[in-house]
Amino acid sequence: MMRFLKTCIAIGALALTGALVATMSARAQLQIDVTQGVVEPMPIAVTDFLSSDNVGAEITGVIEANLRRSGLFAPISKSAFIERISNPDVAPRFNDWTVINAQALVTGRVTQEADGRLRAEYRLWDTFSGQQVVGEQYFANRQNWRRIAHIISDSIYQNLTGESGYFDTRIVYVDEQGPKNQRVKRLAIMDQDGANQRTLTDGSAIVLTPRFSPTRQEITYMSYEGGTPQVYLLQIETGQRELVGNFPGMTFAPRFSPDGQRIVMSLLREDGNSNIYMMDLRSRTTTRLTNSNAIDTSPTYSPDGTKVAFTSDRGGRPHIYVMGSDGSNPTRISFGDGSYSTPVWSPRGDLIAFTKQSAGQFQIGVMRIDGSGERILSTGHLQEGPTWAPNGRVIMFFREASGSAGPTLHSIDLTGRNEQRIATPNFGSDPAWSPLLE
Amino acid sequence: MRRIAAITRSPLIVAFVAGLALAGCASKQTPNNAADLGLSGGAGSGIAATPGSSQDFTVNVGDRIFFDTDSTVIRADAQQTLARQAQWLNQYGNYGITVEGHADERGTREYNLALSARRAAATRDYLASQGVAANRIRTISYGKERPVAVCDNISCWSQNRRAVTLLDGAGS
């Protein structure tokens, strides 16, 4: 993987310690509480980074789009700007920014190093206190300019919300083309903003339910390529694929453990019921976690690895259960009207996202890990497959409207207020969010 | 989950003459999904087809059964279809079969894979109870990934909740 060199830069006039103090005080004033839901996004001015070509403006365009899509920020139109930043190494005229109500200001410069790499310097300012919040610089190959924009977006998000960002991430999903009864499905991967699309499989076999490793650029998914549908591993960078385990029947619904060393999945028994198994990818040993005469599927680990939530119809209808990661003490946690399935544990550990079917509608919701505090974030004709951003603040899922030709990808934040369509070249389903890139 | 009730033999079975001799010439053109051609899944439509051919099986016997919502129970109408299938398969013992389990779109992807696997297994077990050797039957689950009817209402979803018996070498 490519590495980004990141260093802090202090503004000329300010001593380093002074800059740190300024950061602390600025944070106290300029902070978004993401847990309450933001009715009024923070107005922020993102000025075009100075550069000898258009790469500076391209980078700031991506940053603005990321911030706007988060729902937490409202980038101000450049036509309203009064000061034109000509030297990002000196403090801006803060009054010129406060008068247009820019609470935060982003300035920067992109230059080319002797070896051809881009050097991007950026500073985030608290305009009302007149302080630099943070200053950093990054080096990257020119073709990775979008990653520079995503990393700077994450830095802005983190410095203004106190939460880690999620912009320097990718989404793997199922690209769908063709008529519904003969649909061709391919694994595809893109940046979280929909850029850099590429397909990972050729469409000759149905592929479903890709999931990212929390620790590596690796995915697990289900494919019909071998005749019997089974779970595979795919190394994204090398394209290397392998079958997971050597099971006689269908294996499906895979997910990684938090350390990326194990996979939990369903295995179809001879009698037609599905049980949950864990496979250790190093020792290749398998452990059966459930043994019921019911459908047990959609297992998902807690981020500390001690528990597994799953879907079972052992009580009659599909509901969500939680058990120890050794299969001990399965306990039902969903009790609302309707059916509950595809639990997905938040990377923060505090919530479980799910798909609920109730009154002829499909809903994406979250509940606490004991099943309490259920909140529905989105309701529609057909929607399912939640996946968490690595900071646990945003969920992506797929939706098919009544009468529509195919599914599309959408994100929604935990307040349920900010829903965004994620554009894909064709129909898309089964999104899976990557961890932050390295 | 399995419920195997007593069956009623269908009066619609035609007497097959020279079927075995012709089975080797079974049409390779019969589509996977008879419904795509507007053929019903039911029996006795009386279309002339070479006895013992896959067309004969699809049209005169009925290659598919249907299920209630979120159910894997073999319904009474499905029991009749499966009884005909078993009688036909017992007569033309050279065919292996694949039973495909399918679900409608009103469920999540993974759950529907499990649900349609159970439908395929229930169908397999019913055929086996009617004398079709288990080693002739392979099952595969498609969840909601291969609907026959593309639509948006209850009557249409019911066509997708199905188990389809395919004669090996005659279909996909």
XYZ file of C-alpha atoms in Angstrom:
610
model
C 0.000 0.000 0.000
C 1.010 3.568 -0.583
C 2.034 5.469 2.480
C 1.263 9.054 3.172
C 3.803 11.119 4.966
C 1.980 13.392 7.310
C 3.592 16.137 9.311
C 2.253 18.977 11.320
C 3.064 22.467 10.157
C 2.950 25.483 12.398
C 2.293 28.904 11.065
C 5.350 31.110 10.854
C 4.422 33.603 13.508
C 3.206 31.088 16.043
C 5.509 29.023 18.160
C 4.636 25.316 18.206
C 3.476 25.394 21.808
C 1.380 28.438 21.071
C -0.225 26.604 18.193
C -1.128 23.701 20.465
C -2.705 25.978 23.015
C -4.595 27.662 20.233
C -5.803 24.268 19.061
C -7.152 23.431 22.488
C -8.977 26.698 22.941
C -10.261 26.706 19.407
C -11.705 23.245 19.826
C -13.607 24.265 22.870
C -15.380 26.913 20.848
C -15.556 25.339 17.433
C -17.005 21.905 17.942
C -19.904 19.996 16.432
C -21.705 17.500 18.622
C -22.451 14.698 16.180
C -24.567 12.763 18.646
C -27.392 15.275 18.801
C -27.999 15.623 15.126
C -27.198 18.862 13.458
C -30.124 20.952 12.406
C -27.888 23.757 11.232
C -24.693 22.499 9.585
C -21.562 24.488 10.403
C -20.797 27.126 7.747
C -17.247 26.524 6.506
C -15.198 28.251 3.821
C -12.950 25.951 1.792
C -10.669 28.075 -0.362
C -9.055 26.660 -3.467
C -5.605 25.406 -2.598
C -2.946 27.388 -4.431
C -1.299 25.394 -7.181
C 0.271 25.944 -10.582
C -2.391 23.767 -12.229
C -5.970 22.827 -11.376
C -5.100 20.061 -8.882
C -5.504 22.487 -5.974
C -9.068 23.347 -6.986
C -9.836 19.687 -7.679
C -8.708 18.701 -4.201
C -10.781 21.399 -2.541
C -13.786 20.386 -4.643
C -13.585 16.849 -3.248
C -13.145 18.186 0.285
C -16.217 20.404 -0.063
C -18.308 17.530 -1.413
C -17.256 15.244 1.451
C -18.068 17.843 4.088
C -21.422 18.700 2.529
C -22.429 15.044 2.182
C -21.741 14.460 5.880
C -24.614 16.776 6.695
C -22.537 18.411 9.418
C -21.036 21.193 7.317
C -22.347 23.788 4.897
C -19.538 24.886 2.568
C -19.993 28.532 1.633
C -20.158 29.500 -2.025
C -16.811 30.839 -3.259
C -18.599 33.761 -4.851
C -19.247 35.080 -1.346
C -15.556 35.091 -0.411
C -14.059 38.533 0.251
C -10.418 37.751 0.934
C -8.491 36.003 -1.807
C -5.863 33.796 -0.180
C -2.557 34.507 -1.878
C -0.173 33.223 0.769
C -1.442 30.373 2.935
C 1.564 30.741 5.259
C 0.247 33.902 6.822
C -2.867 34.349 8.905
C -5.975 35.260 6.912
C -7.991 38.425 7.548
C -10.430 36.794 9.931
C -12.944 39.633 9.729
C -13.350 38.965 6.012
C -14.487 35.436 6.931
C -16.591 36.104 9.992
C -18.557 38.695 8.071
C -19.731 36.001 5.651
C -20.413 33.776 8.677
C -17.673 31.257 7.953
C -17.047 29.705 11.346
C -14.195 27.603 9.997
C -11.794 28.330 7.146
C -9.622 25.938 5.174
C -6.583 27.181 3.245
C -3.803 25.316 1.503
C -1.269 24.904 -1.235
C -0.247 22.066 -3.529
C 3.241 21.943 -4.995
C 5.243 19.314 -6.818
C 8.350 17.824 -5.268
C 11.502 17.197 -7.274
C 10.621 13.491 -7.410
C 7.218 14.272 -8.924
C 5.138 13.682 -5.820
C 2.524 16.156 -4.749
C 3.007 18.047 -1.519
C -0.255 19.300 -0.042
C -0.228 21.698 2.897
C -3.446 22.629 4.601
C -4.533 24.737 7.539
C -7.838 24.820 9.372
C -8.748 28.109 11.061
C -11.224 29.071 13.723
C -12.291 32.431 12.317
C -14.063 33.792 15.381
C -11.177 33.111 17.769
C -8.652 33.953 15.077
C -6.604 30.817 15.676
C -5.187 28.004 13.605
C -6.877 24.762 14.659
C -4.486 22.493 12.792
C -1.867 22.618 10.074
C -0.611 19.529 8.270
C 1.121 18.503 5.089
C 0.934 15.335 3.034
C 2.982 13.815 0.230
C 1.522 11.478 -2.363
C 1.848 10.397 -5.975
C -0.129 12.617 -8.304
C -2.590 9.865 -9.272
C -3.608 9.664 -5.604
C -4.722 13.271 -5.385
C -8.234 12.235 -4.350
C -6.826 10.414 -1.342
C -5.101 13.628 -0.272
C -8.510 15.308 -0.394
C -10.110 12.513 1.637
C -7.358 12.555 4.267
C -7.663 16.327 4.657
C -11.452 15.920 4.885
C -10.956 13.380 7.677
C -8.619 15.793 9.468
C -11.179 18.613 9.263
C -13.973 16.290 10.424
C -11.900 14.995 13.320
C -10.729 18.407 14.467
C -14.218 19.890 14.372
C -16.260 16.965 15.725
C -13.806 15.127 17.960
C -14.703 11.913 16.102
C -12.508 10.112 13.631
C -13.510 10.611 10.001
C -14.568 8.115 7.370
C -13.773 9.786 4.054
C -10.528 7.947 3.245
C -12.399 4.670 2.790
C -13.759 2.475 0.039
C -16.991 0.615 -0.589
C -17.214 -2.841 -2.108
C -20.662 -3.682 -3.476
C -22.550 -5.788 -6.005
C -22.830 -4.121 -9.415
C -26.073 -5.241 -11.082
C -26.852 -5.076 -14.793
C -29.392 -6.641 -17.118
C -33.023 -7.688 -16.696
C -34.091 -8.612 -13.204
C -34.697 -12.279 -13.955
C -31.276 -12.693 -15.587
C -29.332 -10.085 -13.706
C -25.563 -10.126 -14.021
C -23.882 -9.441 -10.690
C -20.262 -8.402 -10.287
C -18.246 -7.371 -7.286
C -17.265 -3.731 -7.648
C -15.222 -1.337 -5.565
C -15.204 2.442 -5.373
C -14.133 5.254 -3.102
C -16.756 6.173 -0.504
C -17.790 9.128 -2.665
C -18.369 6.941 -5.735
C -15.112 7.787 -7.519
C -12.562 5.290 -8.859
C -15.051 2.602 -9.821
C -13.759 -0.774 -10.879
C -15.122 -4.313 -11.008
C -13.471 -7.237 -9.265
C -15.297 -10.208 -10.843
C -16.320 -10.850 -14.446
C -20.047 -11.473 -14.018
C -19.968 -15.118 -15.107
C -21.276 -16.234 -11.708
C -23.692 -14.678 -9.229
C -21.795 -12.989 -6.407
C -23.425 -11.716 -3.229
C -22.767 -10.193 0.179
C -19.183 -8.912 -0.016
C -17.755 -7.846 3.365
C -14.530 -6.028 4.149
C -11.874 -7.296 6.472
C -11.570 -4.818 9.357
C -7.795 -5.115 9.173
C -6.733 -5.719 5.572
C -7.615 -4.908 1.973
C -9.390 -8.223 1.728
C -13.034 -9.167 1.278
C -15.130 -12.246 1.840
C -18.193 -12.924 -0.302
C -20.429 -15.656 -1.663
C -20.214 -16.888 -5.246
C -21.985 -19.469 -7.395
C -18.882 -19.993 -9.530
C -18.186 -23.535 -8.334
C -21.731 -24.796 -8.927
C -22.491 -24.983 -5.240
C -22.716 -21.437 -3.839
C -19.906 -20.953 -1.342
C -17.890 -18.388 0.560
C -14.642 -17.065 -0.908
C -11.828 -14.708 0.068
C -10.467 -12.093 -2.324
C -7.284 -10.055 -1.938
C -8.246 -6.754 -3.521
C -4.796 -5.619 -4.625
C -3.568 -8.931 -6.053
C -6.899 -10.369 -7.206
C -6.004 -13.648 -5.521
C -9.100 -15.702 -4.641
C -9.613 -18.741 -2.507
C -12.472 -20.911 -1.325
C -13.103 -20.693 2.417
C -13.168 -24.186 3.878
C -14.115 -27.472 2.316
C -17.787 -27.933 3.033
C -20.150 -30.271 1.207
C -23.043 -27.831 0.946
C -23.815 -24.177 0.501
C -21.935 -21.704 2.675
C -23.156 -18.123 2.856
C -23.537 -14.950 4.900
C -19.831 -14.535 5.735
C -18.324 -11.845 7.961
C -14.852 -11.301 9.371
C -13.940 -11.257 13.027
C -12.571 -7.920 14.293
C -8.966 -9.169 13.972
C -9.613 -10.385 10.406
C -8.389 -13.879 11.319
C -11.719 -15.675 11.462
C -14.875 -15.811 9.398
C -18.348 -16.536 10.713
C -20.880 -17.798 8.177
C -23.854 -20.039 7.647
C -23.507 -23.628 6.473
C -26.482 -25.432 4.970
C -27.162 -28.760 6.630
C -28.381 -31.821 4.768
C -31.837 -31.382 6.278
C -32.175 -27.941 4.732
C -31.554 -25.893 7.848
C -28.679 -23.454 8.213
C -26.340 -23.300 11.184
C -23.571 -20.840 12.022
C -19.929 -21.865 11.873
C -16.683 -20.076 12.616
C -13.582 -20.797 10.586
C -10.108 -19.830 11.759
C -8.270 -18.695 8.627
C -4.824 -19.619 9.992
C -5.444 -23.043 11.480
C -8.290 -23.817 9.041
C -10.264 -25.308 11.905
C -14.017 -24.870 12.020
C -16.277 -24.589 15.027
C -20.026 -24.932 14.980
C -21.661 -22.126 16.933
C -25.351 -23.007 16.557
C -27.154 -26.324 16.264
C -30.837 -25.691 15.827
C -33.564 -27.058 13.584
C -34.115 -23.530 12.331
C -32.588 -20.976 10.014
C -29.572 -19.410 11.723
C -27.802 -16.882 9.524
C -26.313 -13.385 9.145
C -23.772 -13.672 11.987
C -21.826 -10.541 12.999
C -19.083 -10.183 15.618
C -19.024 -7.556 18.327
C -15.919 -5.369 17.868
C -14.289 -6.924 20.956
C -14.792 -10.368 19.422
C -16.565 -11.821 22.458
C -20.088 -11.984 21.035
C -21.909 -12.850 17.814
C -25.315 -11.479 16.848
C -27.316 -13.391 14.240
C -30.735 -13.927 12.652
C -32.804 -16.977 13.548
C -36.380 -18.098 12.971
C -36.164 -20.561 15.880
C -38.936 -18.587 17.581
C -41.193 -18.734 14.521
C -40.333 -15.488 12.751
C -36.881 -14.129 11.976
C -35.463 -12.264 14.973
C -32.079 -11.128 16.219
C -30.191 -13.140 18.818
C -26.865 -12.561 20.578
C -24.605 -15.361 21.805
C -21.054 -15.747 23.032
C -18.554 -16.118 20.219
C -18.228 -19.771 21.313
C -21.944 -20.248 20.709
C -22.913 -20.006 24.371
C -26.144 -18.531 25.739
C -28.044 -17.470 22.637
C -30.506 -14.795 23.732
C -33.172 -13.100 21.690
C -32.854 -9.305 21.710
C -35.472 -8.100 19.174
C -39.092 -8.135 20.314
C -40.869 -5.580 18.161
C -43.631 -6.370 15.687
C -42.436 -7.797 12.408
C -39.283 -9.603 11.353
C -35.716 -8.579 12.092
C -32.695 -9.694 10.119
C -29.119 -8.880 9.028
C -27.823 -7.513 12.333
C -24.551 -5.632 11.906
C -22.590 -4.656 14.978
C -21.336 -1.065 15.076
C -17.538 -0.688 15.030
C -17.982 1.379 18.220
C -19.689 -1.564 19.891
C -22.662 0.373 21.189
C -25.323 -0.373 18.584
C -26.574 -3.071 16.233
C -27.983 -2.016 12.866
C -30.660 -4.234 11.362
C -33.229 -4.689 8.607
C -36.820 -4.871 9.823
C -39.908 -5.934 7.911
C -43.109 -4.568 9.300
C -46.497 -3.690 7.813
C -45.324 -4.449 4.294
C -42.360 -2.088 4.527
C -38.633 -2.563 5.006
C -36.796 -0.447 7.551
C -33.182 0.213 8.437
C -32.761 0.791 12.147
C -30.444 0.563 15.117
C -30.864 -0.798 18.612
C -28.630 -1.093 21.630
C -26.905 -4.439 22.019
C -29.496 -5.607 24.554
C -32.269 -4.798 22.078
C -33.436 -1.649 23.824
C -33.693 1.808 22.313
C -34.813 0.723 18.844
C -34.753 3.609 16.377
C -35.859 3.386 12.740
C -33.671 5.519 10.478
C -35.283 4.839 7.118
C -38.448 3.174 5.807
C -39.184 2.071 2.251
C -40.688 -0.499 -0.069
C -37.560 -2.649 -0.115
C -34.302 -1.779 1.590
C -31.747 -3.839 3.421
C -28.095 -4.632 3.985
C -26.802 -1.995 6.435
C -23.038 -1.449 6.701
C -21.275 0.898 9.098
C -18.770 3.619 8.341
C -15.647 2.879 10.408
C -16.480 5.687 12.849
C -19.907 4.213 13.617
C -21.763 7.413 12.714
C -23.045 6.657 9.221
C -24.793 3.616 7.734
C -24.971 2.676 4.069
C -27.628 0.315 2.697
C -29.404 -0.507 -0.550
C -32.941 0.294 -1.624
C -35.307 -0.651 -4.381
C -38.343 1.557 -4.844
C -41.696 0.064 -5.735
C -41.782 -0.560 -9.447
C -38.173 0.466 -9.948
C -35.836 -1.430 -12.193
C -33.125 -2.088 -9.661
C -31.425 -1.275 -6.375
C -29.412 1.822 -5.478
C -27.013 2.678 -2.645
C -27.811 5.193 0.084
C -26.174 6.474 3.230
C -27.848 7.850 6.317
C -26.394 9.252 9.507
C -27.405 8.025 12.935
C -29.808 10.909 13.456
C -31.789 9.673 10.451
C -31.907 13.229 9.105
C -29.215 13.152 6.469
C -29.813 10.606 3.740
C -27.688 10.660 0.596
C -27.782 8.659 -2.611
C -24.396 7.174 -3.486
C -24.152 7.252 -7.271
C -22.999 4.087 -9.047
C -22.664 3.516 -12.802
C -25.225 0.667 -12.774
C -27.598 -0.701 -10.169
C -25.877 -1.477 -6.880
C -26.602 -3.591 -3.801
C -24.911 -5.125 -0.746
C -22.532 -2.245 0.093
C -19.715 -2.959 2.554
C -17.649 -0.162 4.041
C -13.888 -0.574 4.353
C -11.859 0.420 7.391
C -9.885 3.659 7.076
C -7.144 3.169 4.492
C -3.519 3.158 5.605
C -40.436 -28.135 9.150
C -41.147 -30.901 6.736
C -44.726 -31.996 6.470
C -45.306 -34.974 4.285
C -48.966 -35.718 3.950
C -50.625 -38.612 2.222
C -50.835 -38.030 -1.476
C -53.593 -38.410 -3.939
C -52.550 -39.856 -7.221
C -53.396 -37.585 -10.041
C -55.741 -38.864 -12.735
C -53.982 -36.684 -15.267
C -50.988 -38.901 -15.857
C -50.868 -39.913 -19.482
C -49.787 -43.333 -20.528
C -46.316 -43.004 -21.951
C -45.449 -45.163 -24.879
C -41.885 -45.721 -25.927
C -40.831 -42.954 -23.610
C -37.648 -44.604 -22.558
C -36.468 -45.014 -26.091
C -36.993 -41.367 -26.779
C -35.652 -39.989 -23.571
C -32.181 -39.772 -24.992
C -33.492 -37.388 -27.610
C -34.958 -35.041 -25.072
C -35.114 -31.546 -26.408
C -32.256 -29.340 -25.385
C -34.225 -26.265 -26.261
C -36.692 -26.346 -23.433
C -36.080 -23.199 -21.439
C -35.236 -23.265 -17.803
C -38.305 -21.390 -16.801
C -41.475 -22.595 -18.400
C -43.248 -19.546 -17.038
C -41.122 -17.429 -19.330
C -43.019 -18.949 -22.221
C -46.332 -18.501 -20.542
C -46.529 -22.191 -19.702
C -48.240 -22.915 -16.480
C -46.600 -24.878 -13.739
C -49.653 -27.042 -13.447
C -50.310 -30.313 -15.139
C -52.607 -31.647 -17.747
C -52.497 -28.834 -20.213
C -52.453 -31.538 -22.830
C -49.831 -30.072 -25.113
C -48.336 -32.733 -27.270
C -44.813 -33.451 -26.181
C -42.623 -36.436 -26.730
C -43.258 -38.688 -23.750
C -40.186 -38.828 -21.552
C -38.836 -35.548 -22.880
C -38.055 -32.565 -20.746
C -40.878 -30.762 -22.508
C -43.189 -33.562 -21.497
C -42.001 -33.164 -17.916
C -42.369 -29.412 -17.882
C -45.693 -29.175 -19.658
C -47.579 -32.341 -18.782
C -46.195 -33.072 -15.342
C -45.362 -29.596 -14.045
C -41.817 -28.667 -13.148
C -42.529 -26.317 -10.251
C -44.395 -25.947 -7.012
C -45.229 -22.823 -5.067
C -45.031 -21.874 -1.412
C -46.845 -19.581 0.967
C -45.091 -16.466 2.256
C -42.096 -17.281 4.474
C -43.167 -20.942 4.437
C -41.430 -24.136 3.433
C -44.475 -26.364 3.839
C -45.378 -28.441 0.763
C -48.961 -27.367 0.050
C -51.659 -29.810 -1.055
C -51.515 -28.580 -4.657
C -47.744 -28.923 -4.571
C -48.036 -32.462 -3.213
C -50.026 -33.406 -6.291
C -47.432 -31.879 -8.584
C -44.601 -33.638 -6.765
C -46.463 -36.940 -6.893
C -46.696 -36.583 -10.665
C -43.030 -35.615 -10.828
C -42.072 -38.665 -8.781
C -44.137 -41.013 -10.906
C -42.600 -39.598 -14.063
C -39.079 -39.728 -12.643
C -39.628 -43.281 -11.484
C -40.689 -44.194 -14.999
C -37.795 -42.384 -16.664
C -35.074 -43.417 -14.299
C -32.202 -42.195 -16.442
C -32.632 -38.555 -15.428
C -30.817 -36.933 -12.575
C -32.534 -33.804 -11.337
C -31.665 -30.497 -9.746
C -34.215 -28.911 -7.449
C -33.868 -25.134 -7.350
C -35.236 -23.309 -4.318
C -36.370 -19.708 -4.799
C -37.826 -16.932 -2.683
C -39.752 -13.768 -3.415
C -38.191 -10.361 -2.885
C -39.982 -9.739 0.414
C -37.134 -10.881 2.598
C -33.485 -10.064 3.125
C -30.921 -11.613 0.840
C -29.240 -13.929 3.326
C -32.425 -15.062 5.024
C -33.938 -15.817 1.635
C -30.946 -17.940 0.677
C -31.616 -20.018 3.790
C -35.374 -20.050 3.225
C -35.128 -21.186 -0.382
C -32.556 -23.831 0.601
C -35.126 -25.232 2.984
C -37.751 -25.173 0.225
C -35.424 -27.127 -2.043
C -34.707 -29.647 0.711
C -38.410 -30.082 1.514
C -39.091 -30.700 -2.176
C -36.217 -33.173 -2.412
C -37.437 -35.029 0.664
C -40.962 -35.226 -0.698
C -39.760 -36.641 -3.995
C -37.595 -39.126 -2.102
C -40.608 -40.185 -0.048
C -42.302 -40.972 -3.358
C -39.549 -43.323 -4.372
C -37.130 -41.073 -6.289
C -33.638 -42.175 -5.257
C -31.964 -39.443 -3.199
C -28.738 -39.807 -5.144
C -30.534 -38.630 -8.286
C -31.462 -35.328 -6.640
C -29.215 -32.312 -6.278
C -30.472 -29.111 -4.661
C -29.408 -25.492 -5.070
C -30.683 -22.326 -3.435
C -31.089 -19.082 -5.332
C -32.767 -16.971 -2.680
C -34.422 -14.023 -4.416
C -31.700 -13.703 -7.050
C -33.579 -15.397 -9.919
C -37.218 -14.280 -10.010
C -39.341 -15.631 -12.883
C -41.880 -12.902 -12.579
C -40.641 -9.347 -12.474
C -43.339 -7.375 -10.852
C -44.505 -5.616 -7.808
C -47.562 -7.154 -6.261
C -48.660 -10.059 -4.149
C -49.916 -12.334 -6.932
C -46.643 -11.901 -8.711
C -44.473 -12.510 -5.663
C -46.290 -15.821 -5.216
C -44.906 -17.022 -8.564
C -41.375 -16.436 -7.320
C -41.773 -18.469 -4.113
C -41.093 -21.733 -5.859
C -39.098 -24.902 -6.178
C -38.291 -25.917 -9.741
C -37.307 -29.448 -10.715
C -34.854 -29.419 -13.601
C -33.881 -32.518 -15.527
C -30.102 -32.591 -15.658
C -28.820 -31.972 -19.150
C -32.132 -30.557 -20.260
C -31.909 -27.121 -18.800
C -29.189 -24.736 -17.808
